[in-house]
Amino acid sequence: MIEQIRSDQVQADVVTEVGHVAPVRFQLDDSGTAVEPYSLPPWTPEACAANIPAIQWLRGEFFGFPFGVTEGVEHVHGPAANGPWAVTERSDSRIKLVVEMPAMAGRIEKEVALRPGQRAIYLQHTVTGVEGDFNYGHHPVLYVPEGETAQMRTSACKFSSVYPGIFGKPEEGEACLLKPGATFESLDAVPLAAGGEISLSEYPTPARHEDLVMLSAADDVRLGWTAISYSRYVWIAIRSTAAFPSTLLWISNAGRSQPPWN
């Protein structure tokens, strides 16, 4: 169910059932100081209220294909996030898996690899046999430990906007902080629904809200990045903008009252 790979700098758990990667432990120095930036759920898969593998295991880093809710596909984020994955190759620092997608006549190959001397994790997904247009994306789940703060910066954007509708379920007490459909030029000044602006560069944000924001890379940016600065280290994700032109931020600070998040 869980396979562990390691290098001299990194230790990563891969949940082979669903393809999620976490916890990931990065060594910061030779004294043994380490950090784990990826989030783990406060529930066990057995106790989860949702009968959806991706939510039962929800953690760390995973690939969504098709991303979101797709007609004809059983679970949110598709087979990539829900499995079952089968291990095809394995070494101490590298693992390869495959998931079949019979409903889409395709398959996905996944590789998670570590390299000596590097505090990095390499992820690659190869989709074959599928025809049509689908959303897809990597889904890192990060958290800011209680009592700490963090700052976020990204590569240059040509367009940034807030989700145009109501994100969440107001009837269950969920609320948005940001102005629906608002556009903005900087994460430091994002329009609020109640008027005024807020910085999404600093975390935690005010409690009890759920918001979705999209950032589209500038045309001259070929290597996109997102960086989260914690007190002792920086987490950074690097991607090709040809394959991943946009970054979607789901910002949740105890604002999800739906089970199992509640």
PDB file of C-alpha atoms in Angstrom:
ATOM      1  CA  MET A   1       0.000   0.000   0.000  1.00  0.00           C
ATOM      2  CA  ILE A   2       2.761   2.485   0.911  1.00  0.00           C
ATOM      3  CA  GLU A   3       6.193   2.317  -0.713  1.00  0.00           C
ATOM      4  CA  GLN A   4       9.048   4.446   0.595  1.00  0.00           C
ATOM      5  CA  ILE A   5      11.880   5.809  -1.523  1.00  0.00           C
ATOM      6  CA  ARG A   6      14.866   7.698  -0.161  1.00  0.00           C
ATOM      7  CA  SER A   7      18.100   9.463  -0.961  1.00  0.00           C
ATOM      8  CA  ASP A   8      20.715  11.079   1.270  1.00  0.00           C
ATOM      9  CA  GLN A   9      18.555  14.248   1.446  1.00  0.00           C
ATOM     10  CA  VAL A  10      14.921  13.155   1.005  1.00  0.00           C
ATOM     11  CA  GLN A  11      12.540  10.447   2.178  1.00  0.00           C
ATOM     12  CA  ALA A  12       9.162  10.089   0.425  1.00  0.00           C
ATOM     13  CA  ASP A  13       6.161   7.821   0.966  1.00  0.00           C
ATOM     14  CA  VAL A  14       4.141   6.841  -2.118  1.00  0.00           C
ATOM     15  CA  VAL A  15       0.602   5.546  -1.544  1.00  0.00           C
ATOM     16  CA  THR A  16       0.495   3.081  -4.418  1.00  0.00           C
ATOM     17  CA  GLU A  17      -3.273   2.606  -4.225  1.00  0.00           C
ATOM     18  CA  VAL A  18      -3.972   6.189  -5.299  1.00  0.00           C
ATOM     19  CA  GLY A  19      -0.592   7.565  -6.421  1.00  0.00           C
ATOM     20  CA  HIS A  20      -0.408  10.268  -3.735  1.00  0.00           C
ATOM     21  CA  VAL A  21       3.030  11.214  -2.392  1.00  0.00           C
ATOM     22  CA  ALA A  22       3.383  12.180   1.307  1.00  0.00           C
ATOM     23  CA  PRO A  23       4.777  12.557   3.806  1.00  0.00           C
ATOM     24  CA  VAL A  24       7.991  13.839   2.209  1.00  0.00           C
ATOM     25  CA  ARG A  25      10.847  14.555   4.603  1.00  0.00           C
ATOM     26  CA  PHE A  26      13.602  16.937   3.476  1.00  0.00           C
ATOM     27  CA  GLN A  27      16.885  17.129   5.409  1.00  0.00           C
ATOM     28  CA  LEU A  28      17.857  20.782   5.876  1.00  0.00           C
ATOM     29  CA  ASP A  29      21.362  20.243   7.200  1.00  0.00           C
ATOM     30  CA  ASP A  30      23.866  17.648   8.382  1.00  0.00           C
ATOM     31  CA  SER A  31      22.606  17.842  11.970  1.00  0.00           C
ATOM     32  CA  GLY A  32      19.448  15.941  11.083  1.00  0.00           C
ATOM     33  CA  THR A  33      17.096  18.922  11.023  1.00  0.00           C
ATOM     34  CA  ALA A  34      14.243  18.058   8.656  1.00  0.00           C
ATOM     35  CA  VAL A  35      10.907  19.460   7.488  1.00  0.00           C
ATOM     36  CA  GLU A  36       7.731  18.016   5.970  1.00  0.00           C
ATOM     37  CA  PRO A  37       5.898  20.721   3.963  1.00  0.00           C
ATOM     38  CA  TYR A  38       3.152  18.522   2.504  1.00  0.00           C
ATOM     39  CA  SER A  39      -0.168  18.198   4.282  1.00  0.00           C
ATOM     40  CA  LEU A  40      -1.681  15.000   5.653  1.00  0.00           C
ATOM     41  CA  PRO A  41      -5.426  14.631   6.330  1.00  0.00           C
ATOM     42  CA  PRO A  42      -6.788  14.663   9.884  1.00  0.00           C
ATOM     43  CA  TRP A  43      -8.726  11.469   9.082  1.00  0.00           C
ATOM     44  CA  THR A  44      -7.819   7.890   8.228  1.00  0.00           C
ATOM     45  CA  PRO A  45      -8.998   6.338   4.952  1.00  0.00           C
ATOM     46  CA  GLU A  46     -11.216   3.945   6.916  1.00  0.00           C
ATOM     47  CA  ALA A  47     -12.871   6.770   8.881  1.00  0.00           C
ATOM     48  CA  CYS A  48     -13.341   9.106   5.905  1.00  0.00           C
ATOM     49  CA  ALA A  49     -16.963  10.136   5.271  1.00  0.00           C
ATOM     50  CA  ALA A  50     -16.482  10.203   1.491  1.00  0.00           C
ATOM     51  CA  ASN A  51     -16.307   6.952  -0.465  1.00  0.00           C
ATOM     52  CA  ILE A  52     -13.805   8.456  -2.909  1.00  0.00           C
ATOM     53  CA  PRO A  53     -10.211   7.157  -2.798  1.00  0.00           C
ATOM     54  CA  ALA A  54      -8.686  10.567  -3.657  1.00  0.00           C
ATOM     55  CA  ILE A  55     -10.417  12.141  -0.649  1.00  0.00           C
ATOM     56  CA  GLN A  56      -9.890   9.169   1.652  1.00  0.00           C
ATOM     57  CA  TRP A  57      -6.115   9.446   1.141  1.00  0.00           C
ATOM     58  CA  LEU A  58      -5.943  13.187   0.309  1.00  0.00           C
ATOM     59  CA  ARG A  59      -2.356  14.264   0.895  1.00  0.00           C
ATOM     60  CA  GLY A  60       0.856  15.753  -0.386  1.00  0.00           C
ATOM     61  CA  GLU A  61       1.322  15.675  -4.118  1.00  0.00           C
ATOM     62  CA  PHE A  62      -0.810  13.866  -6.682  1.00  0.00           C
ATOM     63  CA  PHE A  63      -1.747  14.079 -10.350  1.00  0.00           C
ATOM     64  CA  GLY A  64      -5.328  14.714 -11.471  1.00  0.00           C
ATOM     65  CA  PHE A  65      -6.498  13.376 -14.847  1.00  0.00           C
ATOM     66  CA  PRO A  66      -9.115  14.304 -15.801  1.00  0.00           C
ATOM     67  CA  PHE A  67      -8.824  17.112 -13.267  1.00  0.00           C
ATOM     68  CA  GLY A  68     -12.003  18.114 -11.449  1.00  0.00           C
ATOM     69  CA  VAL A  69     -15.409  16.577 -12.185  1.00  0.00           C
ATOM     70  CA  THR A  70     -15.716  15.003 -15.654  1.00  0.00           C
ATOM     71  CA  GLU A  71     -18.808  13.476 -17.253  1.00  0.00           C
ATOM     72  CA  GLY A  72     -18.459   9.706 -17.586  1.00  0.00           C
ATOM     73  CA  VAL A  73     -15.568   9.522 -15.090  1.00  0.00           C
ATOM     74  CA  GLU A  74     -16.425   7.909 -11.759  1.00  0.00           C
ATOM     75  CA  HIS A  75     -14.439   9.992  -9.271  1.00  0.00           C
ATOM     76  CA  VAL A  76     -13.307  13.601  -8.931  1.00  0.00           C
ATOM     77  CA  HIS A  77      -9.792  14.066 -10.410  1.00  0.00           C
ATOM     78  CA  GLY A  78     -10.145  10.813 -12.343  1.00  0.00           C
ATOM     79  CA  PRO A  79      -8.222   7.524 -12.240  1.00  0.00           C
ATOM     80  CA  ALA A  80      -4.902   9.354 -11.777  1.00  0.00           C
ATOM     81  CA  ALA A  81      -5.873  10.469  -8.262  1.00  0.00           C
ATOM     82  CA  ASN A  82      -8.006   7.461  -7.350  1.00  0.00           C
ATOM     83  CA  GLY A  83      -6.084   4.505  -8.775  1.00  0.00           C
ATOM     84  CA  PRO A  84      -5.587   1.674  -8.388  1.00  0.00           C
ATOM     85  CA  TRP A  85      -1.942   2.052  -9.441  1.00  0.00           C
ATOM     86  CA  ALA A  86       0.363  -0.916  -9.995  1.00  0.00           C
ATOM     87  CA  VAL A  87       4.119  -0.764  -9.333  1.00  0.00           C
ATOM     88  CA  THR A  88       6.131  -1.611 -12.459  1.00  0.00           C
ATOM     89  CA  GLU A  89       9.681  -0.667 -11.390  1.00  0.00           C
ATOM     90  CA  ARG A  90      11.277  -0.021  -8.025  1.00  0.00           C
ATOM     91  CA  SER A  91      14.652   0.985  -6.613  1.00  0.00           C
ATOM     92  CA  ASP A  92      15.760   2.650  -3.375  1.00  0.00           C
ATOM     93  CA  SER A  93      15.338   6.169  -4.826  1.00  0.00           C
ATOM     94  CA  ARG A  94      12.859   5.708  -7.682  1.00  0.00           C
ATOM     95  CA  ILE A  95       9.484   4.129  -8.331  1.00  0.00           C
ATOM     96  CA  LYS A  96       7.351   3.744 -11.470  1.00  0.00           C
ATOM     97  CA  LEU A  97       3.650   2.943 -11.475  1.00  0.00           C
ATOM     98  CA  VAL A  98       0.852   2.577 -14.014  1.00  0.00           C
ATOM     99  CA  VAL A  99      -2.915   3.061 -13.831  1.00  0.00           C
ATOM    100  CA  GLU A 100      -5.285   1.805 -16.498  1.00  0.00           C
ATOM    101  CA  MET A 101      -8.209   3.958 -17.676  1.00  0.00           C
ATOM    102  CA  PRO A 102     -10.591   1.538 -19.423  1.00  0.00           C
ATOM    103  CA  ALA A 103     -13.398   4.104 -19.672  1.00  0.00           C
ATOM    104  CA  MET A 104     -11.017   6.382 -21.603  1.00  0.00           C
ATOM    105  CA  ALA A 105      -9.134   3.609 -23.445  1.00  0.00           C
ATOM    106  CA  GLY A 106      -5.856   4.864 -22.027  1.00  0.00           C
ATOM    107  CA  ARG A 107      -3.276   4.561 -19.302  1.00  0.00           C
ATOM    108  CA  ILE A 108      -0.966   6.764 -17.233  1.00  0.00           C
ATOM    109  CA  GLU A 109       2.614   5.995 -16.292  1.00  0.00           C
ATOM    110  CA  LYS A 110       3.931   7.730 -13.179  1.00  0.00           C
ATOM    111  CA  GLU A 111       7.529   8.168 -12.022  1.00  0.00           C
ATOM    112  CA  VAL A 112       8.634   9.533  -8.662  1.00  0.00           C
ATOM    113  CA  ALA A 113      12.395   9.950  -8.319  1.00  0.00           C
ATOM    114  CA  LEU A 114      15.000  11.362  -5.940  1.00  0.00           C
ATOM    115  CA  ARG A 115      18.601  12.299  -6.775  1.00  0.00           C
ATOM    116  CA  PRO A 116      21.693  12.194  -4.544  1.00  0.00           C
ATOM    117  CA  GLY A 117      22.717  15.518  -3.035  1.00  0.00           C
ATOM    118  CA  GLN A 118      19.436  17.233  -3.976  1.00  0.00           C
ATOM    119  CA  ARG A 119      16.566  18.332  -1.734  1.00  0.00           C
ATOM    120  CA  ALA A 120      14.116  17.793  -4.587  1.00  0.00           C
ATOM    121  CA  ILE A 121      11.450  15.393  -5.786  1.00  0.00           C
ATOM    122  CA  TYR A 122      10.977  14.714  -9.500  1.00  0.00           C
ATOM    123  CA  LEU A 123       7.521  13.831 -10.830  1.00  0.00           C
ATOM    124  CA  GLN A 124       6.645  12.732 -14.351  1.00  0.00           C
ATOM    125  CA  HIS A 125       3.347  11.500 -15.791  1.00  0.00           C
ATOM    126  CA  THR A 126       2.874  10.110 -19.298  1.00  0.00           C
ATOM    127  CA  VAL A 127      -0.684   9.764 -20.623  1.00  0.00           C
ATOM    128  CA  THR A 128      -1.226   7.496 -23.634  1.00  0.00           C
ATOM    129  CA  GLY A 129      -4.169   6.204 -25.652  1.00  0.00           C
ATOM    130  CA  VAL A 130      -6.607   8.985 -24.689  1.00  0.00           C
ATOM    131  CA  GLU A 131      -8.417  11.094 -27.280  1.00  0.00           C
ATOM    132  CA  GLY A 132     -10.215  14.366 -26.610  1.00  0.00           C
ATOM    133  CA  ASP A 133      -9.703  17.515 -24.548  1.00  0.00           C
ATOM    134  CA  PHE A 134      -9.353  17.162 -20.782  1.00  0.00           C
ATOM    135  CA  ASN A 135      -8.192  19.207 -17.813  1.00  0.00           C
ATOM    136  CA  TYR A 136      -5.162  17.871 -15.944  1.00  0.00           C
ATOM    137  CA  GLY A 137      -2.832  19.069 -13.247  1.00  0.00           C
ATOM    138  CA  HIS A 138      -0.493  18.402 -10.359  1.00  0.00           C
ATOM    139  CA  HIS A 139      -2.142  18.868  -6.978  1.00  0.00           C
ATOM    140  CA  PRO A 140       0.304  19.717  -4.168  1.00  0.00           C
ATOM    141  CA  VAL A 141      -1.358  20.086  -0.773  1.00  0.00           C
ATOM    142  CA  LEU A 142       0.695  22.314   1.553  1.00  0.00           C
ATOM    143  CA  TYR A 143       0.045  23.736   4.978  1.00  0.00           C
ATOM    144  CA  VAL A 144       1.269  26.465   7.290  1.00  0.00           C
ATOM    145  CA  PRO A 145       1.905  25.069  10.798  1.00  0.00           C
ATOM    146  CA  GLU A 146      -0.051  26.717  13.587  1.00  0.00           C
ATOM    147  CA  GLY A 147       1.750  29.742  14.958  1.00  0.00           C
ATOM    148  CA  GLU A 148       3.892  30.214  11.835  1.00  0.00           C
ATOM    149  CA  THR A 149       3.571  32.462   8.808  1.00  0.00           C
ATOM    150  CA  ALA A 150       4.552  31.955   5.184  1.00  0.00           C
ATOM    151  CA  GLN A 151       4.892  34.098   2.071  1.00  0.00           C
ATOM    152  CA  MET A 152       4.129  33.140  -1.528  1.00  0.00           C
ATOM    153  CA  ARG A 153       5.567  34.416  -4.796  1.00  0.00           C
ATOM    154  CA  THR A 154       5.177  33.192  -8.383  1.00  0.00           C
ATOM    155  CA  SER A 155       6.697  33.700 -11.805  1.00  0.00           C
ATOM    156  CA  ALA A 156       5.240  36.535 -13.922  1.00  0.00           C
ATOM    157  CA  CYS A 157       1.566  36.305 -14.885  1.00  0.00           C
ATOM    158  CA  LYS A 158      -0.367  37.797 -17.788  1.00  0.00           C
ATOM    159  CA  PHE A 159      -3.795  37.254 -16.233  1.00  0.00           C
ATOM    160  CA  SER A 160      -5.023  36.526 -12.705  1.00  0.00           C
ATOM    161  CA  SER A 161      -8.604  36.126 -11.532  1.00  0.00           C
ATOM    162  CA  VAL A 162     -10.900  34.947  -8.752  1.00  0.00           C
ATOM    163  CA  TYR A 163     -13.363  32.107  -9.402  1.00  0.00           C
ATOM    164  CA  PRO A 164     -16.384  33.737 -11.140  1.00  0.00           C
ATOM    165  CA  GLY A 165     -19.075  32.050  -9.042  1.00  0.00           C
ATOM    166  CA  ILE A 166     -19.582  31.015  -5.437  1.00  0.00           C
ATOM    167  CA  PHE A 167     -16.899  28.530  -4.457  1.00  0.00           C
ATOM    168  CA  GLY A 168     -18.216  26.117  -1.849  1.00  0.00           C
ATOM    169  CA  LYS A 169     -21.635  25.596  -0.301  1.00  0.00           C
ATOM    170  CA  PRO A 170     -23.073  28.668   1.456  1.00  0.00           C
ATOM    171  CA  GLU A 171     -26.013  26.570   2.655  1.00  0.00           C
ATOM    172  CA  GLU A 172     -23.526  24.613   4.765  1.00  0.00           C
ATOM    173  CA  GLY A 173     -21.920  27.724   6.198  1.00  0.00           C
ATOM    174  CA  GLU A 174     -19.044  28.061   3.717  1.00  0.00           C
ATOM    175  CA  ALA A 175     -18.090  31.576   2.672  1.00  0.00           C
ATOM    176  CA  CYS A 176     -15.844  33.271   0.130  1.00  0.00           C
ATOM    177  CA  LEU A 177     -13.610  36.134   1.154  1.00  0.00           C
ATOM    178  CA  LEU A 178     -12.710  37.323  -2.354  1.00  0.00           C
ATOM    179  CA  LYS A 179     -14.847  39.162  -4.917  1.00  0.00           C
ATOM    180  CA  PRO A 180     -16.213  36.610  -7.432  1.00  0.00           C
ATOM    181  CA  GLY A 181     -14.818  37.114 -10.930  1.00  0.00           C
ATOM    182  CA  ALA A 182     -12.416  39.869  -9.875  1.00  0.00           C
ATOM    183  CA  THR A 183      -9.180  40.274 -11.828  1.00  0.00           C
ATOM    184  CA  PHE A 184      -5.934  41.538 -10.338  1.00  0.00           C
ATOM    185  CA  GLU A 185      -2.323  42.251 -11.259  1.00  0.00           C
ATOM    186  CA  SER A 186      -0.626  41.338  -7.987  1.00  0.00           C
ATOM    187  CA  LEU A 187      -1.178  38.801  -5.210  1.00  0.00           C
ATOM    188  CA  ASP A 188      -0.531  41.706  -2.854  1.00  0.00           C
ATOM    189  CA  ALA A 189      -3.810  43.398  -3.855  1.00  0.00           C
ATOM    190  CA  VAL A 190      -6.733  41.036  -4.518  1.00  0.00           C
ATOM    191  CA  PRO A 191     -10.291  42.495  -4.355  1.00  0.00           C
ATOM    192  CA  LEU A 192     -12.463  41.465  -1.410  1.00  0.00           C
ATOM    193  CA  ALA A 193     -16.182  40.698  -1.706  1.00  0.00           C
ATOM    194  CA  ALA A 194     -16.882  43.214   1.081  1.00  0.00           C
ATOM    195  CA  GLY A 195     -14.769  45.910  -0.574  1.00  0.00           C
ATOM    196  CA  GLY A 196     -11.121  46.746  -0.266  1.00  0.00           C
ATOM    197  CA  GLU A 197      -8.227  44.395  -0.956  1.00  0.00           C
ATOM    198  CA  ILE A 198      -6.233  41.625   0.682  1.00  0.00           C
ATOM    199  CA  SER A 199      -2.782  40.182   0.144  1.00  0.00           C
ATOM    200  CA  LEU A 200      -2.684  36.528  -0.872  1.00  0.00           C
ATOM    201  CA  SER A 201       1.095  36.630  -0.580  1.00  0.00           C
ATOM    202  CA  GLU A 202       0.957  36.067   3.172  1.00  0.00           C
ATOM    203  CA  TYR A 203      -0.449  33.118   5.094  1.00  0.00           C
ATOM    204  CA  PRO A 204      -2.432  32.295   7.065  1.00  0.00           C
ATOM    205  CA  THR A 205      -5.288  34.333   5.626  1.00  0.00           C
ATOM    206  CA  PRO A 206      -8.322  35.169   7.810  1.00  0.00           C
ATOM    207  CA  ALA A 207     -10.045  32.070   9.188  1.00  0.00           C
ATOM    208  CA  ARG A 208     -13.172  30.387   7.868  1.00  0.00           C
ATOM    209  CA  HIS A 209     -13.069  31.034   4.141  1.00  0.00           C
ATOM    210  CA  GLU A 210     -12.824  29.054   0.901  1.00  0.00           C
ATOM    211  CA  ASP A 211     -11.530  30.708  -2.267  1.00  0.00           C
ATOM    212  CA  LEU A 212     -10.224  29.733  -5.679  1.00  0.00           C
ATOM    213  CA  VAL A 213      -7.805  31.844  -7.720  1.00  0.00           C
ATOM    214  CA  MET A 214      -6.182  31.248 -11.122  1.00  0.00           C
ATOM    215  CA  LEU A 215      -2.847  32.660 -12.300  1.00  0.00           C
ATOM    216  CA  SER A 216      -1.912  32.336 -15.995  1.00  0.00           C
ATOM    217  CA  ALA A 217       1.763  32.518 -16.901  1.00  0.00           C
ATOM    218  CA  ALA A 218       3.080  35.420 -18.976  1.00  0.00           C
ATOM    219  CA  ASP A 219       3.786  34.586 -22.611  1.00  0.00           C
ATOM    220  CA  ASP A 220       7.566  34.933 -22.231  1.00  0.00           C
ATOM    221  CA  VAL A 221       7.747  32.641 -19.170  1.00  0.00           C
ATOM    222  CA  ARG A 222       8.783  29.126 -20.191  1.00  0.00           C
ATOM    223  CA  LEU A 223       9.730  27.825 -16.765  1.00  0.00           C
ATOM    224  CA  GLY A 224       6.988  28.662 -14.298  1.00  0.00           C
ATOM    225  CA  TRP A 225       7.473  28.533 -10.560  1.00  0.00           C
ATOM    226  CA  THR A 226       5.607  28.928  -7.292  1.00  0.00           C
ATOM    227  CA  ALA A 227       7.558  29.535  -4.071  1.00  0.00           C
ATOM    228  CA  ILE A 228       6.348  29.338  -0.465  1.00  0.00           C
ATOM    229  CA  SER A 229       8.776  30.824   2.079  1.00  0.00           C
ATOM    230  CA  TYR A 230       8.603  29.351   5.564  1.00  0.00           C
ATOM    231  CA  SER A 231      10.708  30.426   8.548  1.00  0.00           C
ATOM    232  CA  ARG A 232      13.565  28.007   7.836  1.00  0.00           C
ATOM    233  CA  TYR A 233      13.214  27.028   4.194  1.00  0.00           C
ATOM    234  CA  VAL A 234      11.501  27.648   0.846  1.00  0.00           C
ATOM    235  CA  TRP A 235       9.282  25.134  -0.964  1.00  0.00           C
ATOM    236  CA  ILE A 236       9.354  25.706  -4.713  1.00  0.00           C
ATOM    237  CA  ALA A 237       7.544  23.975  -7.585  1.00  0.00           C
ATOM    238  CA  ILE A 238       8.959  24.278 -11.110  1.00  0.00           C
ATOM    239  CA  ARG A 239       7.031  23.393 -14.253  1.00  0.00           C
ATOM    240  CA  SER A 240       7.045  23.806 -18.015  1.00  0.00           C
ATOM    241  CA  THR A 241       4.433  26.420 -18.937  1.00  0.00           C
ATOM    242  CA  ALA A 242       3.972  24.712 -22.309  1.00  0.00           C
ATOM    243  CA  ALA A 243       2.455  21.764 -20.442  1.00  0.00           C
ATOM    244  CA  PHE A 244       1.127  23.682 -17.403  1.00  0.00           C
ATOM    245  CA  PRO A 245       0.257  27.286 -18.407  1.00  0.00           C
ATOM    246  CA  SER A 246      -1.787  28.107 -15.296  1.00  0.00           C
ATOM    247  CA  THR A 247      -1.655  27.755 -11.532  1.00  0.00           C
ATOM    248  CA  LEU A 248      -4.854  27.291  -9.533  1.00  0.00           C
ATOM    249  CA  LEU A 249      -4.799  28.222  -5.842  1.00  0.00           C
ATOM    250  CA  TRP A 250      -7.369  26.613  -3.570  1.00  0.00           C
ATOM    251  CA  ILE A 251      -7.026  28.658  -0.381  1.00  0.00           C
ATOM    252  CA  SER A 252      -8.690  27.051   2.601  1.00  0.00           C
ATOM    253  CA  ASN A 253      -8.332  28.150   6.208  1.00  0.00           C
ATOM    254  CA  ALA A 254     -10.747  25.962   8.204  1.00  0.00           C
ATOM    255  CA  GLY A 255     -13.511  27.113   5.872  1.00  0.00           C
ATOM    256  CA  ARG A 256     -14.662  23.754   4.489  1.00  0.00           C
ATOM    257  CA  SER A 257     -17.646  22.579   6.524  1.00  0.00           C
ATOM    258  CA  GLN A 258     -18.469  19.646   4.218  1.00  0.00           C
ATOM    259  CA  PRO A 259     -17.500  16.180   5.478  1.00  0.00           C
ATOM    260  CA  PRO A 260     -14.822  14.935   5.886  1.00  0.00           C
ATOM    261  CA  TRP A 261     -13.136  18.371   6.111  1.00  0.00           C
ATOM    262  CA  ASN A 262     -15.388  19.347   8.994  1.00  0.00           C
TER     263      ASN A 262
END
